[in-house]
Coordinates of C-alpha atoms and ligand atoms in Angstrom, one line a residue:
X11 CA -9.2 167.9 103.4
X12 CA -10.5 164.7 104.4
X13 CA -8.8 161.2 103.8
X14 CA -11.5 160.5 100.6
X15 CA -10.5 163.6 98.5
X16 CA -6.7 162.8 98.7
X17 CA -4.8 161.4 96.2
X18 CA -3.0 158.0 96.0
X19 CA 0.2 159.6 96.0
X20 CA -0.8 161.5 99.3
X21 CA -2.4 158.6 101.0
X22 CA 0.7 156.9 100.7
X23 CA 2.9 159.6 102.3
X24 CA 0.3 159.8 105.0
X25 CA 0.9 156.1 106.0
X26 CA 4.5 156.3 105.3
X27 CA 4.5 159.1 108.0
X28 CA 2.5 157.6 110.6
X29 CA -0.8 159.9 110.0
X30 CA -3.5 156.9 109.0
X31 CA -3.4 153.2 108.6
X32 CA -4.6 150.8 105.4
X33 CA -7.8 150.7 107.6
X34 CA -8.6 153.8 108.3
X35 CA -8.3 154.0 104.6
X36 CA -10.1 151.8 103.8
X37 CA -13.3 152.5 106.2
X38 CA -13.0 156.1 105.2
X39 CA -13.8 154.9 101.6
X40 CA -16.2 152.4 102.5
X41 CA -18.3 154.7 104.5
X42 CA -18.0 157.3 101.4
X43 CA -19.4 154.5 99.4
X44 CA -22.4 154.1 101.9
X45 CA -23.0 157.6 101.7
X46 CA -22.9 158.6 98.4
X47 CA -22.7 155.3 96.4
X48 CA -27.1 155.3 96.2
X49 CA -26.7 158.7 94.4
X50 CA -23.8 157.9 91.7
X51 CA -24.1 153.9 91.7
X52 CA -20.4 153.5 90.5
X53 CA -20.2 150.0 92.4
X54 CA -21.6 146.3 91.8
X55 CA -20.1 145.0 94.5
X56 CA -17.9 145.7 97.5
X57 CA -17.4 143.4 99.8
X58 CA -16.5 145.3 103.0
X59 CA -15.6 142.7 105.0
X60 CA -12.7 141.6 102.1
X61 CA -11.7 145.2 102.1
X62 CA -11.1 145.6 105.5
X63 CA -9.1 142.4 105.8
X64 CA -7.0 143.6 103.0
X65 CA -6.5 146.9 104.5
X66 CA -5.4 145.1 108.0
X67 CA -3.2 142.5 106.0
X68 CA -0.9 145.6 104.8
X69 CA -0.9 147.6 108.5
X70 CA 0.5 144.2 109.7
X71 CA 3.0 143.8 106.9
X72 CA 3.9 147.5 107.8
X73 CA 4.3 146.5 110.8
X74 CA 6.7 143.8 110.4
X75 CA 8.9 145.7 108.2
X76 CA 8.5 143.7 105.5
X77 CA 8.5 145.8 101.9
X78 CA 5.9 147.1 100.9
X79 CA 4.4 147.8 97.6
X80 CA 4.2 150.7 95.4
X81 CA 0.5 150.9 96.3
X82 CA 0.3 149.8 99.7
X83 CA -3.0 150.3 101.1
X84 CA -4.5 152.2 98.1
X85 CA -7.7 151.3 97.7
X86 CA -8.3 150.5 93.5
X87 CA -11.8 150.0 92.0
X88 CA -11.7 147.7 88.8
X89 CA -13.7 147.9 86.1
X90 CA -15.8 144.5 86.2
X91 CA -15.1 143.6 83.1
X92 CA -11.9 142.6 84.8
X93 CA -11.3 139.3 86.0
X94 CA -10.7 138.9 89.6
X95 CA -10.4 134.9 91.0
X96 CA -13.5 133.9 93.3
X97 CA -14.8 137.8 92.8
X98 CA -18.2 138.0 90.4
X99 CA -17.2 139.7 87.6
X100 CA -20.2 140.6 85.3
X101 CA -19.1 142.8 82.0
X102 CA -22.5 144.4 83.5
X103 CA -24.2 141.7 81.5
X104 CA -27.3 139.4 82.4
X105 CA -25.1 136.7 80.1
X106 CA -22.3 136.5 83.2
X107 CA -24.6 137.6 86.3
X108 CA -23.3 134.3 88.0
X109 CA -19.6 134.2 86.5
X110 CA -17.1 133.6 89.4
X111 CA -13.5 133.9 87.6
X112 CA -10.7 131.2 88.5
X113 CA -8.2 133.6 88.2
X114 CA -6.6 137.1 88.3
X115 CA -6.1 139.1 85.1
X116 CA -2.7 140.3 84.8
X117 CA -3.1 143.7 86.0
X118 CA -5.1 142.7 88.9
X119 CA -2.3 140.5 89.9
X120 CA 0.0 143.6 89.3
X121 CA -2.2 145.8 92.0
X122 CA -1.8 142.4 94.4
X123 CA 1.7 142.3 94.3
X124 CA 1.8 146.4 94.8
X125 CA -0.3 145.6 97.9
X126 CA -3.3 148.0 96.7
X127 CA -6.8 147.0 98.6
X128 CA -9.0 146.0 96.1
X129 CA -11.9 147.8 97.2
X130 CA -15.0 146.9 94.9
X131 CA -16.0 146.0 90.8
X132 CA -17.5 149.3 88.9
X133 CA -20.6 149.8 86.9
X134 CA -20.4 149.6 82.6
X135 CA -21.9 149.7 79.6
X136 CA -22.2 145.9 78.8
X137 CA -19.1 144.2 77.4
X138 CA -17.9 147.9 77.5
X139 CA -20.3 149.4 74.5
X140 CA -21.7 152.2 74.9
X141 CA -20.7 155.8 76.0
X142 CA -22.6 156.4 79.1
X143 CA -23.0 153.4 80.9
X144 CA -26.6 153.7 80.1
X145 CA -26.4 150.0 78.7
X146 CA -25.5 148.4 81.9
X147 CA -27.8 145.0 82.6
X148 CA -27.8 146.6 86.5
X149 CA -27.9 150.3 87.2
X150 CA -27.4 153.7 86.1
X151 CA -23.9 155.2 87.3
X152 CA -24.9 159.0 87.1
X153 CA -22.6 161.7 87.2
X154 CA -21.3 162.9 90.4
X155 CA -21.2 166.9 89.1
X156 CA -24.6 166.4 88.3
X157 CA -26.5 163.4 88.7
X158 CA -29.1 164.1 86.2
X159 CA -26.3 163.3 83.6
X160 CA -24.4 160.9 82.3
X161 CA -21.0 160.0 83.5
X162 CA -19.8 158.7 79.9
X163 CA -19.0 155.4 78.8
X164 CA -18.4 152.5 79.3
X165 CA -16.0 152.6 81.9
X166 CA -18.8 155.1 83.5
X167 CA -18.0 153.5 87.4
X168 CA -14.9 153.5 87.6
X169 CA -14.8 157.6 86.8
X170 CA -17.5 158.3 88.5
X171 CA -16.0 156.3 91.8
X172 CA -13.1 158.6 91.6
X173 CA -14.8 162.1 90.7
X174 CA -16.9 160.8 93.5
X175 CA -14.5 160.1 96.2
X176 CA -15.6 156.9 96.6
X177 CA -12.1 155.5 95.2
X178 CA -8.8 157.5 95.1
X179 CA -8.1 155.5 91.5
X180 CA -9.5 152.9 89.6
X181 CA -9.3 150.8 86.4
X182 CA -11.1 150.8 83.3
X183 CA -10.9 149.4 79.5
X184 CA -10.8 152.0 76.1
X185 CA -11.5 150.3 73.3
X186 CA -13.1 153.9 71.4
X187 CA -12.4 155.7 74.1
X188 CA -14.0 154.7 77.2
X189 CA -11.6 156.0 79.7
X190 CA -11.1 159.0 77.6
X191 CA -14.2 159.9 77.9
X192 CA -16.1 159.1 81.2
X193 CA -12.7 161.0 82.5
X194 CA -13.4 164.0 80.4
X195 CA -17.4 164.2 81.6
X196 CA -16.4 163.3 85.2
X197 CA -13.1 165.9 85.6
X198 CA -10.4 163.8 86.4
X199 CA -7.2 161.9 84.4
X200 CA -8.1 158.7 82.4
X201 CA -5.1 157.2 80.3
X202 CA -5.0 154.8 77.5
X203 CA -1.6 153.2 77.1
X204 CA -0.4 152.2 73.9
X205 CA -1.3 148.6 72.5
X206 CA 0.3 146.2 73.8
X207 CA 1.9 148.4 76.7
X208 CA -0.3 146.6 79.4
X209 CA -1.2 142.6 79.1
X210 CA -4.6 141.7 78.6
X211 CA -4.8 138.5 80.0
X212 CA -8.0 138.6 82.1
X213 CA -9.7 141.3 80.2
X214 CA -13.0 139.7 78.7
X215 CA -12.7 140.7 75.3
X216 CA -14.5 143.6 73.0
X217 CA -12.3 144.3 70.2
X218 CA -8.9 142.5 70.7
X219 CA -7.0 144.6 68.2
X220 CA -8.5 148.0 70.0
X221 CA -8.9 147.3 73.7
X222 CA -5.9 148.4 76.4
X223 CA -6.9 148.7 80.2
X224 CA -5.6 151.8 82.1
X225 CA -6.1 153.7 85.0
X226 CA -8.5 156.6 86.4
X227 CA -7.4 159.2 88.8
X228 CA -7.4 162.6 90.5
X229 CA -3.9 163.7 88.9
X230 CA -1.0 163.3 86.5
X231 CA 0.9 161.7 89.6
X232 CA -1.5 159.5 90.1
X233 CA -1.9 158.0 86.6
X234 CA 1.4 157.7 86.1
X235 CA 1.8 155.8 89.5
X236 CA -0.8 153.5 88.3
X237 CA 1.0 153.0 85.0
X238 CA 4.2 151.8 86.7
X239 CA 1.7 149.2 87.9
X240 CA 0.3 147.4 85.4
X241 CA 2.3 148.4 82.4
X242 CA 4.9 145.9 81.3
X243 CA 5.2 142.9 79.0
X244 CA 3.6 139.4 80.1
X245 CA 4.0 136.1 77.6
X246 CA -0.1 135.5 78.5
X247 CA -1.3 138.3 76.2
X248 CA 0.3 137.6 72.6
X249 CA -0.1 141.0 72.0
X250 CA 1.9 142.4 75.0
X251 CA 5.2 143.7 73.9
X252 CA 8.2 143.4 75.7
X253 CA 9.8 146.7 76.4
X254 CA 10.9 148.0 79.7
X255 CA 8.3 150.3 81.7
X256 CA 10.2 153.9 82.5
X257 CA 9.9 155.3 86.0
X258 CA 7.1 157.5 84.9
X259 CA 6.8 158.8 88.1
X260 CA 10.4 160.3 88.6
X261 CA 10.4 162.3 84.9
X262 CA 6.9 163.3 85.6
X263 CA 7.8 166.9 86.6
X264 CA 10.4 168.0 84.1
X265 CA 9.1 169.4 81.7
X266 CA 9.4 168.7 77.6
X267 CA 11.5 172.0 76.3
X268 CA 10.8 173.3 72.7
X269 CA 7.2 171.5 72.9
X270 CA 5.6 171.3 69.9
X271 CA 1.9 170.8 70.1
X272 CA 0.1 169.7 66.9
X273 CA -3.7 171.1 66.9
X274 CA -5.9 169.0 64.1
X275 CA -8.1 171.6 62.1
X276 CA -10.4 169.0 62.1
X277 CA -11.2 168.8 66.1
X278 CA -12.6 172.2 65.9
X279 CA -15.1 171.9 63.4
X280 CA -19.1 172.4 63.9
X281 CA -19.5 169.4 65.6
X282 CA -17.5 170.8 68.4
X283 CA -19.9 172.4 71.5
X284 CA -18.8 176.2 71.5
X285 CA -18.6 176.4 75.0
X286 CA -16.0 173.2 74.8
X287 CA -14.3 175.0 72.4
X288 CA -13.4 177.7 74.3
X289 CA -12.0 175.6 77.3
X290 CA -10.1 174.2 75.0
X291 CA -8.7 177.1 73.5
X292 CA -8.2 178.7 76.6
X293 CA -5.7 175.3 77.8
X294 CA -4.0 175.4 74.4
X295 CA -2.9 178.9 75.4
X296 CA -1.5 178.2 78.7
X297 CA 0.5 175.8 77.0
X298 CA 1.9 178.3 75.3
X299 CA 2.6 180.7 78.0
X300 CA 4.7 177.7 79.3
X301 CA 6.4 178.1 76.0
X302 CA 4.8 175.2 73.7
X303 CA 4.8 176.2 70.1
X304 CA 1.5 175.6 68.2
X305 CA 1.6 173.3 65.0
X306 CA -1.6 173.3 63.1
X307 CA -2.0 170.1 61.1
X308 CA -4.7 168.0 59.6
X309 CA -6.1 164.7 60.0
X310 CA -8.8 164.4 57.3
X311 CA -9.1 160.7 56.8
X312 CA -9.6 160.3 60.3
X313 CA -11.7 162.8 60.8
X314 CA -13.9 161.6 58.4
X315 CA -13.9 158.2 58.4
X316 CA -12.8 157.0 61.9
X317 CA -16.0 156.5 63.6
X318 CA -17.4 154.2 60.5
X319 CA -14.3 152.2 60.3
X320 CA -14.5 151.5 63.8
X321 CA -18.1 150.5 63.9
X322 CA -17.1 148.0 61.5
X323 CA -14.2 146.8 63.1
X324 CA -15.1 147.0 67.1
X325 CA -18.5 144.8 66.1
X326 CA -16.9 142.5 63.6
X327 CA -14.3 141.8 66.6
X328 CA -16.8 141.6 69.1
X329 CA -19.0 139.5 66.5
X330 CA -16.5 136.7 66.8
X331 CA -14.9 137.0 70.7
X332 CA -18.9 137.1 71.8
X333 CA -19.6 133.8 70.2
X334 CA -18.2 132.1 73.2
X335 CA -21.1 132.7 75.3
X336 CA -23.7 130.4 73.6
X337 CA -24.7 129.0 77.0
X338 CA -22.6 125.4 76.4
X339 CA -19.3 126.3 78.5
X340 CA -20.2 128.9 81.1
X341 CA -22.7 131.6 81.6
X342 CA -26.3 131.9 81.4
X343 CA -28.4 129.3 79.8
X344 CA -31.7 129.7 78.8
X345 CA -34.5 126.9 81.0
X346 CA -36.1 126.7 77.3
X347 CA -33.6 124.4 76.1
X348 CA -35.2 122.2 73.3
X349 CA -32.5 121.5 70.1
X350 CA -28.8 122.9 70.2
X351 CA -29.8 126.1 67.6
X352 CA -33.0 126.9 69.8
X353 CA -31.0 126.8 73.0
X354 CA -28.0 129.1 71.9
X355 CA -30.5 131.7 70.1
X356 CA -32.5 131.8 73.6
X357 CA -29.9 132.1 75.8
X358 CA -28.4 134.8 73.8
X359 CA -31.6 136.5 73.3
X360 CA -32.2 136.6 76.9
X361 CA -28.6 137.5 78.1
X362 CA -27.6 140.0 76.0
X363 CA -29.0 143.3 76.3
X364 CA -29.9 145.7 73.3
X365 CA -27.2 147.3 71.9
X366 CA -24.7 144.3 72.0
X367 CA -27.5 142.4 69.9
X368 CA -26.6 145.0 67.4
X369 CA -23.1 145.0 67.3
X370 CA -23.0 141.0 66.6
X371 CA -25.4 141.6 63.8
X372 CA -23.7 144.2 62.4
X373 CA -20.5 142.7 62.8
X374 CA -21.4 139.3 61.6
X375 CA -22.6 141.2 58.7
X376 CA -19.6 143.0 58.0
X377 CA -17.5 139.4 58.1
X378 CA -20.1 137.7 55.9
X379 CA -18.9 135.9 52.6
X380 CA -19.5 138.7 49.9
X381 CA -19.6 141.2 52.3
X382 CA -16.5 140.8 54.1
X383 CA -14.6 143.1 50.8
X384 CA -16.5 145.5 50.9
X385 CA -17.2 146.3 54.8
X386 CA -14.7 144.8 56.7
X387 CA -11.7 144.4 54.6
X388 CA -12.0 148.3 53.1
X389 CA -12.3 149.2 56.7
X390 CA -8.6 147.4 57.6
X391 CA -7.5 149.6 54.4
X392 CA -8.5 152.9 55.5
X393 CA -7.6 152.1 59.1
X394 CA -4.2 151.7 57.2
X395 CA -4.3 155.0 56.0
X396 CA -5.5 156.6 59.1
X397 CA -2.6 155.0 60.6
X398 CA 0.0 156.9 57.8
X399 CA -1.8 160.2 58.6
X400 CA -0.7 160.1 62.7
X401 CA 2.7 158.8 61.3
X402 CA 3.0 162.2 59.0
X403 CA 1.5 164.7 61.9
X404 CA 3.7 163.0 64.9
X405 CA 6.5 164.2 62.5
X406 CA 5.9 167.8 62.9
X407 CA 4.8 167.9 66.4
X408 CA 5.6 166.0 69.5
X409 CA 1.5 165.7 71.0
X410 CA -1.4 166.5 69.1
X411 CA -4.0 168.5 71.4
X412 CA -7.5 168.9 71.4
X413 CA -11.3 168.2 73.2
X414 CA -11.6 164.8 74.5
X415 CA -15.5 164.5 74.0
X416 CA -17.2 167.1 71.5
X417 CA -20.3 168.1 74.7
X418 CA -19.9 168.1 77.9
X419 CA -22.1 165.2 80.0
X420 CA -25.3 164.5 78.6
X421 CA -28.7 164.2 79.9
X422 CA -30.1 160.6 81.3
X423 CA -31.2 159.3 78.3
X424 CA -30.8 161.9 76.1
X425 CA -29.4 159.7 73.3
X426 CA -30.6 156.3 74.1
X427 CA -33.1 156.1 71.0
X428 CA -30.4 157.4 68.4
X429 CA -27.3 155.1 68.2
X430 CA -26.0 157.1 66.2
X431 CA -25.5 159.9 67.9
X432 CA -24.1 158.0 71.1
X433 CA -21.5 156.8 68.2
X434 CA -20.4 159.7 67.2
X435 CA -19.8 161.1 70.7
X436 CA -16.3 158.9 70.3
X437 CA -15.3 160.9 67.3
X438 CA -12.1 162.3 69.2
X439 CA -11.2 159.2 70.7
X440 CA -11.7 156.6 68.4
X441 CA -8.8 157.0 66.3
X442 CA -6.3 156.6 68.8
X443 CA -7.6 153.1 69.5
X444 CA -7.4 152.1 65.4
X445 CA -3.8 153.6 65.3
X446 CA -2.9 152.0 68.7
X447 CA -1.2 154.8 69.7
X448 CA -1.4 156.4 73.7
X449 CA -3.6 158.9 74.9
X450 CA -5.3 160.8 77.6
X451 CA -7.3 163.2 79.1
X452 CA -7.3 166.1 81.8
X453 CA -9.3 168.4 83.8
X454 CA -9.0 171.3 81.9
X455 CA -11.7 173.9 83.2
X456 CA -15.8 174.0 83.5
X457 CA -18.9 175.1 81.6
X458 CA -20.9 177.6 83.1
X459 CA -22.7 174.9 84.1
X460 CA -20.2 173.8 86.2
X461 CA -19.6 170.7 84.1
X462 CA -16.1 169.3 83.8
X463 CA -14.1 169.4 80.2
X464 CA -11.5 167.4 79.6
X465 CA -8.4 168.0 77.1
X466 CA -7.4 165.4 75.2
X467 CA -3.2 164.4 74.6
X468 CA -2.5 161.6 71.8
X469 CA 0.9 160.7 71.6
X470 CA 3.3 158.2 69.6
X471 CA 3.1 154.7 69.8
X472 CA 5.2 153.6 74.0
X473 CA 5.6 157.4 74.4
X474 CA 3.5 157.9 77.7
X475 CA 6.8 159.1 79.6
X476 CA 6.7 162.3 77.2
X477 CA 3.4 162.9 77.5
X478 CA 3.0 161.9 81.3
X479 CA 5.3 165.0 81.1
X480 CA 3.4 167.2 78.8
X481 CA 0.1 167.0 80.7
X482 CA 1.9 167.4 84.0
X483 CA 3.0 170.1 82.6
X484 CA -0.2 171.8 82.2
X485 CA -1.4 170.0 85.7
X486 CA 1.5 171.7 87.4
X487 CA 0.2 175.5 85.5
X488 CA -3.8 174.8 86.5
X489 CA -5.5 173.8 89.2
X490 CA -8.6 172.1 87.9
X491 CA -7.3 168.6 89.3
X492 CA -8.2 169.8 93.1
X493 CA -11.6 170.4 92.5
X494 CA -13.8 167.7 94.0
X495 CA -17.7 167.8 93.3
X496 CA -20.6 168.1 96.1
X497 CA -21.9 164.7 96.6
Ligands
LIG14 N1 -18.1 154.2 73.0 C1 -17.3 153.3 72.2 C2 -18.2 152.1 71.9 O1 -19.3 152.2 72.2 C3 -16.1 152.9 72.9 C4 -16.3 151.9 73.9 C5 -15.0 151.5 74.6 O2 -14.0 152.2 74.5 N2 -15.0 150.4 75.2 O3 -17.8 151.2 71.3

């Protein structure tokens, strides 16, 4: 196996024992990157020249026996709509093509002070709308199974860089489930921590009361490595709470006894893809050869009304955090400036692409006096309610299981003239987010078109140890995680 297909965990025992340096790391990446980075364009940038540097800076800390970090010389690709000081950082929009950030966000400063190389900013749907990074200002990330598909959305780079071998982990945002997802399409682990888990200071905003970053990677081990990172409470993010981060990494492999896994009736309705459903059976019963008992519950409410109380909530949120960029204080401003109304509608017109056009409008119509009642405040009310219905199932069961993404990857394109239908691709994920509970997803087997299917695990509210646990458990049972695609 070469150096690009191992995990974090192993590239860190291979350093440890003397086998390879931070550099050759690094250039082992960077010339994977080279190679395959025209077919799946996960990256906007990568400066080599930085990476190498980095790479060198931790051989010669290594060197001096100095201690080093929980992530020495692991390369980490960040999602750009990360900030990283005097590193571009786009949100894949035209509106911050020249943005230069003065500062780290906190989890970026986290992977610093772990000694991770930084190795490059991924490709995403702008301001992180969007399910398959189709709405990128920039490129199209494809799919590295097939690259006539979609890798999901939004944090599309950042999964594909990793199914790729192009990064051995990476970051990205869920705000509906956009690490979720791309994870699921792309065969790998994506987690999304519980609100407030991980600080968001630095994270250029979608939908404050939704959004948590979290990490991309090859395996269980991985992941939960990545969480020791950069969960953990920081005053800068209001929102942050301050409870100790467990050692996920040294529970990881015992497994929960008595597991009780809670299957919505809901999640395997018509919508579902047949062939999905199938995988997905097929996982639920390897859980119980490792001696989970099944618990069939119900989520109606959510099932029904998630994805339309998010669209009203995710757009009246981003409605208002997207109001900054009127071309006044940074970012782009239109050359037609005449009065102060004509400049901020040009400049917006012109730096924001399509689909986040729609979300203001739609979100500044949901907050509208005389509106606001019946949109966005009876969405807060049946997000409520949603809210009381994962209460009631986490009490019979300890994770709820089920498909992360009702189809497997999609065609390029397939869905770009019907909103709607991209929208309703979140309908597993999105609930999570309005509950603010955890979640992930794993490899969990392959179509007969040898596309990847992911398994979804939503857990209660700053319970990731016991699920880390539970999908390591399955991990440890399959071997899907070691596949690696043909770039
Ligand atoms: N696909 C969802 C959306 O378009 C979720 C995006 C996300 O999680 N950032 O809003």
């Amino acid at each position: 196996m070469s150096l690009i297909e191992k995990t974090a965990t192993e590239l860190l025992a291979l350093q440890a024992s003397g086998q390879a340096t931070a550099a050759d790391i690094a250039d082992a990446f960077l010339a994977a990157i080279k190679q395959r980075d025209p077919k799946v364009k996960a990256f906007l940038l990568v400066n080599e020249a930085d990476v190498r540097q980095q790479a060198e800076a931790i051989d010669a800390k290594r060197k001096s026996g100095a201690k080093l970090g929980k992530l020495a010389g692991v390369p980490v690709a960040v999602k750009d709509v990360l900030c990283t000081k005097g590193v571009r950082t786009t949100c894949s929009s035209k509106m911050l093509e020249h943005f230069i950030p003065p500062y780290d966000a906190h989890v970026v400063e986290r992977l610093k002070a772990e000694d991770a190389v930084l190795i490059g900013k991924t490709n995403m749907d702008e301001f992180a709308m969007g399910s398959s990074t189709e709405n990128s200002a920039y490129q199209q990330t494809t799919n590295p199974w097939d690259t006539t598909r979609i890798p999901g959305g939004s944090s599309g780079g950042s999964a594909a860089c990793v199914a790729a071998c192009e990064a051995p982990v990476s970051l990205g945002t869920d705000t509906g489930g956009s690490i979720r997802q791309p994870a699921a399409l792309c065969g790998i682990v994506g987690v999304k921590p519980t609100y407030g888990r991980v600080s968001r200071y630095g994270l250029i905003a979608f939908a404050s009361s939704l959004d948590q970053v979290g990490p991309f990677a090859h395996d269980v081990t991985d992941a939960a490595l990545m969480m020791e990172v950069i969960a953990g409470h920081d005053t800068r993010d209001s929102t942050s709470v301050d409870q100790s981060v467990p050692e996920y990494t040294k529970t990881l492999n015992t497994p929960v006894k008595n597991l009780r896994i809670g299957i919505p009736k809901e999640f395997f309705d018509d919508g579902l893809d047949p062939e999905v459903g199938k995988i997905i059976e097929a996982s639920l019963k390897q859980y119980e050869a490792l001696g989970a008992k099944r618990v069939p519950i119900s989520l109606p409410i959510g099932s029904k009304f998630a994805v339309a109380v998010y669209y009203i909530v995710a757009t009246a949120e981003c409605s208002s955090n997207l109001a900054r960029f009127d071309g006044m204080h940074y970012g782009h401003r239109t050359k037609q400036k005449t009065d102060l109304i004509a400049t901020y509608s040009k400049t917006r017109g012109e730096g924001f692409g399509k689909e986040v056009q729609r979300r203001i409008m739609l979100g500044t119509y949901a907050l509208s006096s005389g509106y606001a009642d019946q949109y966005y405040h009876k969405a807060l009310k049946v997000r409520r309610l949603i809210k009381n219905e994962f209460d009631a199932a986490f009490s019979q069961c300890d994770v709820i299981l089920g498909p992360t993404s009702p189809t497997p990857a999609f065609k390029l394109g397939e869905k770009t003239d019907n909103p709607l239908a991209m929208y309703l691709s979140d309908i597993y994920t999105i609930s999570c987010n309005l509950v603010g509970i955890a979640g992930m997803s794993i490899p969990c087997g392959f179509t007969a078109g040898g596309l990847p299917v992911g398994l979804q695990l939503l857990s209660p509210a700053f319970d990731e140890d016991r699920m880390l646990r539970i999908a390591r458990m399955y991990e440890a049972a399959t071997d899907w995680h070691t596949k690696r695609p043909v770039v």
